[in-house]
mmCIF file of C-alpha atoms and ligand atoms in Angstrom:
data_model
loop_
_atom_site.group_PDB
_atom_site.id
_atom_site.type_symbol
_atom_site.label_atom_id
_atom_site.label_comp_id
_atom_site.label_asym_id
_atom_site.label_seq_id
_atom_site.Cartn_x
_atom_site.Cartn_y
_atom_site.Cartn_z
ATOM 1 C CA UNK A 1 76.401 110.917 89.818
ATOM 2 C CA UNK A 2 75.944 107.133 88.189
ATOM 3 C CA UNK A 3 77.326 104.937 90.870
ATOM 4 C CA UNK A 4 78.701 101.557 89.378
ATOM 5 C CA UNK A 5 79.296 98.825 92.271
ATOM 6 C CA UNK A 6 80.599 95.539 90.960
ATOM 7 C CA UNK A 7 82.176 92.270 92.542
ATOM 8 C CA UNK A 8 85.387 93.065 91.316
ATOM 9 C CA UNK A 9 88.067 95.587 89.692
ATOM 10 C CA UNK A 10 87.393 93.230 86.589
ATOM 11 C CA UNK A 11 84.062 93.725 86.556
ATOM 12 C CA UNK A 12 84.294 97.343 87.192
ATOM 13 C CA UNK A 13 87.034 98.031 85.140
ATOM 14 C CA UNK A 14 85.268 96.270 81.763
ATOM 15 C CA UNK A 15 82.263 99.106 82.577
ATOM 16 C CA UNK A 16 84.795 101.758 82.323
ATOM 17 C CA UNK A 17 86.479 100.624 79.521
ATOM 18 C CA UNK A 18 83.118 100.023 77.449
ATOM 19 C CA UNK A 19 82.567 103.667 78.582
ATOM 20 C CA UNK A 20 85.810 105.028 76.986
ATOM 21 C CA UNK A 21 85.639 102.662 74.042
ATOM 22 C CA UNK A 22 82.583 104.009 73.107
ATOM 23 C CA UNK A 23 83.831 107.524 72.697
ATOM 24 C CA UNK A 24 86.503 106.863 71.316
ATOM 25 C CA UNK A 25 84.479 105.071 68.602
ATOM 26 C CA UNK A 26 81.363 107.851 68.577
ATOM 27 C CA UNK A 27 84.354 110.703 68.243
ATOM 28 C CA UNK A 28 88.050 109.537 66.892
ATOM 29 C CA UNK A 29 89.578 112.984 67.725
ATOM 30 C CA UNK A 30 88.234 112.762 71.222
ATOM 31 C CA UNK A 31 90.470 114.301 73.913
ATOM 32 C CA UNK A 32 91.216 112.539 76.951
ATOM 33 C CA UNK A 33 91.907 113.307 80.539
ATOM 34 C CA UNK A 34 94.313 110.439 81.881
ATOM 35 C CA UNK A 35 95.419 109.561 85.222
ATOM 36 C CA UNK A 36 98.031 107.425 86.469
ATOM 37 C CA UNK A 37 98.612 104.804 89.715
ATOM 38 C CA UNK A 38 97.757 101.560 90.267
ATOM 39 C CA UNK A 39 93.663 102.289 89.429
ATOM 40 C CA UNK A 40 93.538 102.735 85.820
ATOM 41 C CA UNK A 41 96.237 100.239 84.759
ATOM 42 C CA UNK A 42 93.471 97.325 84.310
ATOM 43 C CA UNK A 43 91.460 99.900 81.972
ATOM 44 C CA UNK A 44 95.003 100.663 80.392
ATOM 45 C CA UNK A 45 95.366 96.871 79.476
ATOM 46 C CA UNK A 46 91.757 96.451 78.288
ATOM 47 C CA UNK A 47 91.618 99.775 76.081
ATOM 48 C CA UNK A 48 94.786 98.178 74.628
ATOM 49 C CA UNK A 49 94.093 94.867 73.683
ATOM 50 C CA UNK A 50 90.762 96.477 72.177
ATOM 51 C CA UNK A 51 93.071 97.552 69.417
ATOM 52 C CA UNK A 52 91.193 101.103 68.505
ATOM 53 C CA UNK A 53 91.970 103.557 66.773
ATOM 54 C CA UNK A 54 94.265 106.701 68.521
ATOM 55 C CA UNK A 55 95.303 108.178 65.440
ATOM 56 C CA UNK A 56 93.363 111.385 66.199
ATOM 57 C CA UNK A 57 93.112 111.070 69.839
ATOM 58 C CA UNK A 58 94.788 113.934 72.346
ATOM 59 C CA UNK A 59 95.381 113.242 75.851
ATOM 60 C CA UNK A 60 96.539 115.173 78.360
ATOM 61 C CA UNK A 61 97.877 113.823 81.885
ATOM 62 C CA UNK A 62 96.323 115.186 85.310
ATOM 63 C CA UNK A 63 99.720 115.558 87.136
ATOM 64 C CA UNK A 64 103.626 115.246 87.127
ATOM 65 C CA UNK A 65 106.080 115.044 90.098
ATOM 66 C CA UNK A 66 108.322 118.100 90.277
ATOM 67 C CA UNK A 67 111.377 117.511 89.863
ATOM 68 C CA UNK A 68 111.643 113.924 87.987
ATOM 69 C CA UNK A 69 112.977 113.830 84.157
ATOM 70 C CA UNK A 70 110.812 111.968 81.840
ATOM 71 C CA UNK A 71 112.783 109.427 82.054
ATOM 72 C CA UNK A 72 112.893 108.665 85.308
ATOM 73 C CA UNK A 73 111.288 105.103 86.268
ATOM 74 C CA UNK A 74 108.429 106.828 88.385
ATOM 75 C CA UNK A 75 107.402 109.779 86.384
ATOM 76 C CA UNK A 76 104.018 109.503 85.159
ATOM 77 C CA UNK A 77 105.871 110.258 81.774
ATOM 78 C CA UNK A 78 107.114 107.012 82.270
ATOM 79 C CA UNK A 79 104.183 105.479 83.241
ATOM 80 C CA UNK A 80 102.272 106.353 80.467
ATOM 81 C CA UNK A 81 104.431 105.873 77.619
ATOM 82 C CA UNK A 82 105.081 101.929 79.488
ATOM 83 C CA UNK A 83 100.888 101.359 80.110
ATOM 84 C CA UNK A 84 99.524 103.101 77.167
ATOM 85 C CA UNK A 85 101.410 105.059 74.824
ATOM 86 C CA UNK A 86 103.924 102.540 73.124
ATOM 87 C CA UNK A 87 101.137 100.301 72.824
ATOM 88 C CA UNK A 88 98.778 102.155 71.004
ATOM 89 C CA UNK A 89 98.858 104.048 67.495
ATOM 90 C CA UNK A 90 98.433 107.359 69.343
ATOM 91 C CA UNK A 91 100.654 110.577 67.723
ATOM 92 C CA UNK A 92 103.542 111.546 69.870
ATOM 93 C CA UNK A 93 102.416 115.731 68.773
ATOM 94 C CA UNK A 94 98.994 114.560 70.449
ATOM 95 C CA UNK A 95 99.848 113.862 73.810
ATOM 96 C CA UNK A 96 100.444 116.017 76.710
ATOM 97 C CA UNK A 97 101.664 115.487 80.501
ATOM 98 C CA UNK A 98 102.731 118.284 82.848
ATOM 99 C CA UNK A 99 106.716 119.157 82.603
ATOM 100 C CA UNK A 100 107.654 118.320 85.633
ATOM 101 C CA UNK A 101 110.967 119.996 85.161
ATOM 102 C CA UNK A 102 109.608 122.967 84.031
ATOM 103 C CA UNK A 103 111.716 125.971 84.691
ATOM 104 C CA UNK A 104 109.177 128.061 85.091
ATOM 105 C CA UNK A 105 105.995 126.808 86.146
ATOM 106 C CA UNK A 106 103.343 128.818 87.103
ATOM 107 C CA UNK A 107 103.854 130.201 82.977
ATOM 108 C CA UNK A 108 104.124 126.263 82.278
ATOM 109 C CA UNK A 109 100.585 125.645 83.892
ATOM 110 C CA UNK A 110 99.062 128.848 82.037
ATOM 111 C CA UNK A 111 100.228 127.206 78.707
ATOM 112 C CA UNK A 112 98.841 123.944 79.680
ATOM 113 C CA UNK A 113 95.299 125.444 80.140
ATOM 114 C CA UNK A 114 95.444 126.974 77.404
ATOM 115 C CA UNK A 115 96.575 123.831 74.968
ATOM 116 C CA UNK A 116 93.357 121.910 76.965
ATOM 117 C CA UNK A 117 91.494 124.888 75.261
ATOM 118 C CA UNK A 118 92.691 124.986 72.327
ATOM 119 C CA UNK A 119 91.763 121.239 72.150
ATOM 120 C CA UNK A 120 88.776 122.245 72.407
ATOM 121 C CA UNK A 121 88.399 120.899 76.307
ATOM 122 C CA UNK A 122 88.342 117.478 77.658
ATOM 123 C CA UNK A 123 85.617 115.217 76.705
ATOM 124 C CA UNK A 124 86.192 112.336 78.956
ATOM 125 C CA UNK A 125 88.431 112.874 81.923
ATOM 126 C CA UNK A 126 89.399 109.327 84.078
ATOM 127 C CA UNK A 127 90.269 109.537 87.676
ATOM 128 C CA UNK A 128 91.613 108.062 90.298
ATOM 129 C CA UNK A 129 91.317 108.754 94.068
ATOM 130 C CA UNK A 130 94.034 108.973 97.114
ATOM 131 C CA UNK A 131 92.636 107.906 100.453
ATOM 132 C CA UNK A 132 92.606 111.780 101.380
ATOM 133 C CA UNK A 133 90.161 111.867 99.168
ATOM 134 C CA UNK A 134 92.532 113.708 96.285
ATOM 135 C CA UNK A 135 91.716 113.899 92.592
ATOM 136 C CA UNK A 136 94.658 114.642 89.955
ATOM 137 C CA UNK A 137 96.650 115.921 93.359
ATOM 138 C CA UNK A 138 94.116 118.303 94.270
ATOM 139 C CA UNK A 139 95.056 117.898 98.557
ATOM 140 C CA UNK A 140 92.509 118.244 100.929
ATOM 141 C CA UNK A 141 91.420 122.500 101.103
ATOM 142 C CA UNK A 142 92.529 122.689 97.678
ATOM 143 C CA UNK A 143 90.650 125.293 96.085
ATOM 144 C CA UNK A 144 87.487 123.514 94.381
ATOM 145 C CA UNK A 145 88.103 126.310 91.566
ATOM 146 C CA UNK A 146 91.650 125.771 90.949
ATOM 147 C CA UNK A 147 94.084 125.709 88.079
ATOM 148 C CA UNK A 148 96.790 124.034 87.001
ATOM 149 C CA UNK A 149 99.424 124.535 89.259
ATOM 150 C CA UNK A 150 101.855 123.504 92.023
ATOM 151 C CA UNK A 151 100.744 121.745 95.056
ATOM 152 C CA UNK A 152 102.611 119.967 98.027
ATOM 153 C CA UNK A 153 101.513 116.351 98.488
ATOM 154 C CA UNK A 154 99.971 115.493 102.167
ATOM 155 C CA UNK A 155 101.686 113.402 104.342
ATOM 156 C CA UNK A 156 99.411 110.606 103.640
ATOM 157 C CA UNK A 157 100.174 110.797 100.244
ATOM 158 C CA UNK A 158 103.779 110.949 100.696
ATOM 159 C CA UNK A 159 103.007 107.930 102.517
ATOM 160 C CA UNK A 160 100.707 105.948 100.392
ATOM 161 C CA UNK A 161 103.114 106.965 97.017
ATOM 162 C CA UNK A 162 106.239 105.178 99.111
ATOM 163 C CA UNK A 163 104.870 101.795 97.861
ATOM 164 C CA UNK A 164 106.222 103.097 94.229
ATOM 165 C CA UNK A 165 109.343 104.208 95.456
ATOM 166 C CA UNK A 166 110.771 101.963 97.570
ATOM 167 C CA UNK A 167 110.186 104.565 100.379
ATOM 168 C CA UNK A 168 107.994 107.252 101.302
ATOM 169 C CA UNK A 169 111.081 109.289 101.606
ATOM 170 C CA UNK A 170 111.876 109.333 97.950
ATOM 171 C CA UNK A 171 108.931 110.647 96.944
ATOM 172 C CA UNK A 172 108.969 114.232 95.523
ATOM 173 C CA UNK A 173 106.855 117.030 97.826
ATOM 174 C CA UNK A 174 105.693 118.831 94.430
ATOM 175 C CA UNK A 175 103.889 117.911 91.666
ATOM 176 C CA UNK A 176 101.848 120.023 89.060
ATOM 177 C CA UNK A 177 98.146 119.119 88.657
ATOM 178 C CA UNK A 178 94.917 120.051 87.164
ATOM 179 C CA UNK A 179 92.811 121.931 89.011
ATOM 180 C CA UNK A 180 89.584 120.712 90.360
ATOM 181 C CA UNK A 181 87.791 123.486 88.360
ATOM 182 C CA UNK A 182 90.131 122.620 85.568
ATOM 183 C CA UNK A 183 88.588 118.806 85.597
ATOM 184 C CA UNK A 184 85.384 120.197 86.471
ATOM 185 C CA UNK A 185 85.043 121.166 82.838
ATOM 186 C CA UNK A 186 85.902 118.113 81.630
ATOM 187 C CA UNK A 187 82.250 116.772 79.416
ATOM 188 C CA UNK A 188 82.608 113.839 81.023
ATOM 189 C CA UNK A 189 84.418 112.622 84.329
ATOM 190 C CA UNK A 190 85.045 108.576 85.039
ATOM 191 C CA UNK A 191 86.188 107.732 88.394
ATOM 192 C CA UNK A 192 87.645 104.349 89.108
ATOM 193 C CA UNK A 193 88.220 103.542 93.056
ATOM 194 C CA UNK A 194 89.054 99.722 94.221
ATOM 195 C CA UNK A 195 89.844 97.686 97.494
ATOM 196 C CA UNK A 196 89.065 98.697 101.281
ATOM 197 C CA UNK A 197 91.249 101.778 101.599
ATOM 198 C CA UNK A 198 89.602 103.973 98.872
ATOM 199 C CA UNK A 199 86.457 103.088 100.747
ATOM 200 C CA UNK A 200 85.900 106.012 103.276
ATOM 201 C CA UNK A 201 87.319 108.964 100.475
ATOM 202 C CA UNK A 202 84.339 107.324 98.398
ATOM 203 C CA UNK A 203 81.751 107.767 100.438
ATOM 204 C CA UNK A 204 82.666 110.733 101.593
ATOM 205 C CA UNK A 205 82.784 111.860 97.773
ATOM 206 C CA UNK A 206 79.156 110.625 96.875
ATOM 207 C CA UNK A 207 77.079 111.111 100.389
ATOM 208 C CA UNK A 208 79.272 113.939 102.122
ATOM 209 C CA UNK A 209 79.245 117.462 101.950
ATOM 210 C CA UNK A 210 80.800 119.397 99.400
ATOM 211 C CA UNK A 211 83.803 120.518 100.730
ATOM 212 C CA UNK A 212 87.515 121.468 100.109
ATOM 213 C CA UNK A 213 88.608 118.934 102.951
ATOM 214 C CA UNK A 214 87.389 116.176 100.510
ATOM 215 C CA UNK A 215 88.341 117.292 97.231
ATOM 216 C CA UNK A 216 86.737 114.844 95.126
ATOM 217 C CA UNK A 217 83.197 116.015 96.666
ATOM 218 C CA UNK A 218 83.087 118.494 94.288
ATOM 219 C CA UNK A 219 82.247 115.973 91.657
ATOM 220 C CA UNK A 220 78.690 116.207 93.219
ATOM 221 C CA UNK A 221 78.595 119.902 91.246
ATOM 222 C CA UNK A 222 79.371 118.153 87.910
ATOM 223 C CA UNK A 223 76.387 116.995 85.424
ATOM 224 C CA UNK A 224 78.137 114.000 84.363
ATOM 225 C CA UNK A 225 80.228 111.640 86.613
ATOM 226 C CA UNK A 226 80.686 107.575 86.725
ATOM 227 C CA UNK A 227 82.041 106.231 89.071
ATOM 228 C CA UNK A 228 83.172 102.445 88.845
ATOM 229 C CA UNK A 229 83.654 100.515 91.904
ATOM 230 C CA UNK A 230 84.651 97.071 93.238
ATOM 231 C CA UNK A 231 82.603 95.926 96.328
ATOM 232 C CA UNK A 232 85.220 96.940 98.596
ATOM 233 C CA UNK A 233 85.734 99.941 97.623
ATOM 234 C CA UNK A 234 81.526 100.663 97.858
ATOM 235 C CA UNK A 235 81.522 99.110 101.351
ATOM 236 C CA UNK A 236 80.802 102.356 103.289
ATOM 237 C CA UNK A 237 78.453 103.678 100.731
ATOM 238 C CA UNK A 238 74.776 103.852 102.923
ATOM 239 C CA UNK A 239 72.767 104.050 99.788
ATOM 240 C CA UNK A 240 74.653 101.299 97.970
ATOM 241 C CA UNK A 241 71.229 99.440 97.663
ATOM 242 C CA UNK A 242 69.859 102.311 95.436
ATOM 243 C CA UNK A 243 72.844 102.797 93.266
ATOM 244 C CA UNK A 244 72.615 98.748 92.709
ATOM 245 C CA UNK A 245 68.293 99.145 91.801
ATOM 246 C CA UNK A 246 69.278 102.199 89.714
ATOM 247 C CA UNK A 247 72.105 100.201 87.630
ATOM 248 C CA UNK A 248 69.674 96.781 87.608
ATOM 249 C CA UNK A 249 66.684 98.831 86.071
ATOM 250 C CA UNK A 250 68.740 100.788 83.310
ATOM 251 C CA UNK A 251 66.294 101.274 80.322
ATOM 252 C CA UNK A 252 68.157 99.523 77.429
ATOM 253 C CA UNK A 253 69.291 102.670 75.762
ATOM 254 C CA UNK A 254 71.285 103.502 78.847
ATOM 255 C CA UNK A 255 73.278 100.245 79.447
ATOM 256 C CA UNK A 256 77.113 99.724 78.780
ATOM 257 C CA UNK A 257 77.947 97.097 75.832
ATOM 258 C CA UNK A 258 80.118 96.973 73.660
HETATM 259 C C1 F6R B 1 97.452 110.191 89.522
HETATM 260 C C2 F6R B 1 96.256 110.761 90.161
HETATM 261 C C3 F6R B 1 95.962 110.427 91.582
HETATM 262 C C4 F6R B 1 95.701 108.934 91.761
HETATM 263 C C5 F6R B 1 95.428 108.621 93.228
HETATM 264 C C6 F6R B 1 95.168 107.141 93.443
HETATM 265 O O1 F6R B 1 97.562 110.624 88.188
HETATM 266 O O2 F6R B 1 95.561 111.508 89.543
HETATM 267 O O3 F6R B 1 94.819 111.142 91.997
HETATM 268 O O4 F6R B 1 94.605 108.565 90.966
HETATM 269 O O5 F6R B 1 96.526 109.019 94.000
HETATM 270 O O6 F6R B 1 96.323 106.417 93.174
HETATM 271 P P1 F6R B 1 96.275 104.833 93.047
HETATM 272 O O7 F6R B 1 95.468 104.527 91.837
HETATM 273 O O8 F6R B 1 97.702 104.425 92.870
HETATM 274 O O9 F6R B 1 95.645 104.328 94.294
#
């Protein structure tokens, strides 16, 4: 795990969006893991204004509330076409999200594994993190070998989601997501956390134990993981000194510029 601390989202998001830019440069028919929320929106902005080229690019999204249409104002179909999509020269046949009104889903997550196959598997996949420690909406005691598929969001979730909806109650208790073994095979995972109350699901993540009751632990399994934080977010982080003389003492070849 490369841990990333910097002073701000700013600063933490311009790491992360070097890191993507680059690929997308290096490969043009790279295929991209995307998440939604509030975390990624800076490194939606950035990648934008970078003007690059998405002719070639495939994405597919981590997760999709059951049960809202496309376009509904909160659907992470929504969300992405309004952040990313529309902005960018990307191929409509080229990107893929979760059907959130799938009729039937467990056959609609067996199809989506297999399209993230036939891609030939995610080379970069971006994340987010809920304060439960989630990744896509992998809940705590998730499997850490799951597949796409149906899960019920925690109460915490529920709660922390309410801020998009105007109330906690109007949040949906399904969604489908990726699996954590499903983004486990992703080449390359980026994980963005910022501010106070991502703080204790991130250290957790990087110095607990590997466990199902904090999901994004099992990024400690994976050979390649980023993570990009602001200061708040690193504040519980005991070997933050380490990550910062590790980062500080990069040889050349391994630093992030554009
Ligand atoms: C959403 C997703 C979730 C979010 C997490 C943090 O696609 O994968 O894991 O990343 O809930 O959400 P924000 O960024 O809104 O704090």
């Amino acid at each position: 795990m490369e841990i990333i601390i910097q002073p701000d989202a700013e600063a933490a998001t311009e790491v992360a969006t070097t890191i993507v830019a680059r690929l997308l440069r290096e490969k043009p028919d790279a295929v991209l893991g995307l998440a939604t929320g509030s975390t990624p929106l800076l490194l939606y902005r950035a990648l934008v204004r970078m003007k690059l080229d998405w002719r070639k690019v495939k994405t597919f999204n981590l997760d999709e509330y059951v049960g809202l249409p496309p376009a509904h104002e909160q659907s992470y179909h929504h969300f992405m076409w309004e952040n990313l999509f529309r902005h960018v020269n990307i191929s409509r046949k080229n990107i893929h999200l979760p059907d959130g009104m799938s009729r039937n889903i467990p056959k609609f997550c067996a199809e989506y594994e297999a399209l993230i196959c036939a891609a030939g598997g995610i080379d970069l996949q971006v994340l987010g993190i809920g304060t439960d420690g989630h990744i896509g909406f992998n809940e705590p005691t998730s499997s850490l070998a799951s597949r796409t598929r149906i899960k019920t969001l925690t109460r915490q979730t529920h709660e922390d989601n309410g801020r998009f909806f105007g109330s906690a109650d109007k949040v949906p208790h399904h969604v489908i997501t990726m699996g954590l073994g499903s983004i486990m095979e992703a080449r390359l995972c980026l994980l963005l956390a910022f501010g106070l109350k991502k703080a204790r699901a991130i250290a957790a993540t990087v110095e607990g134990p590997v466990a199902s009751i904090n999901p994004a632990s099992i990024l400690q399994m994976h050979p390649d993981v980023r993570i990009c934080l602001d200061r708040a977010a690193a504040s519980k982080l005991k070997r933050a000194d380490y990550y910062h003389r590790v980062y500080d003492n990069k040889p050349d070849w391994q630093q992030y510029q554009n």
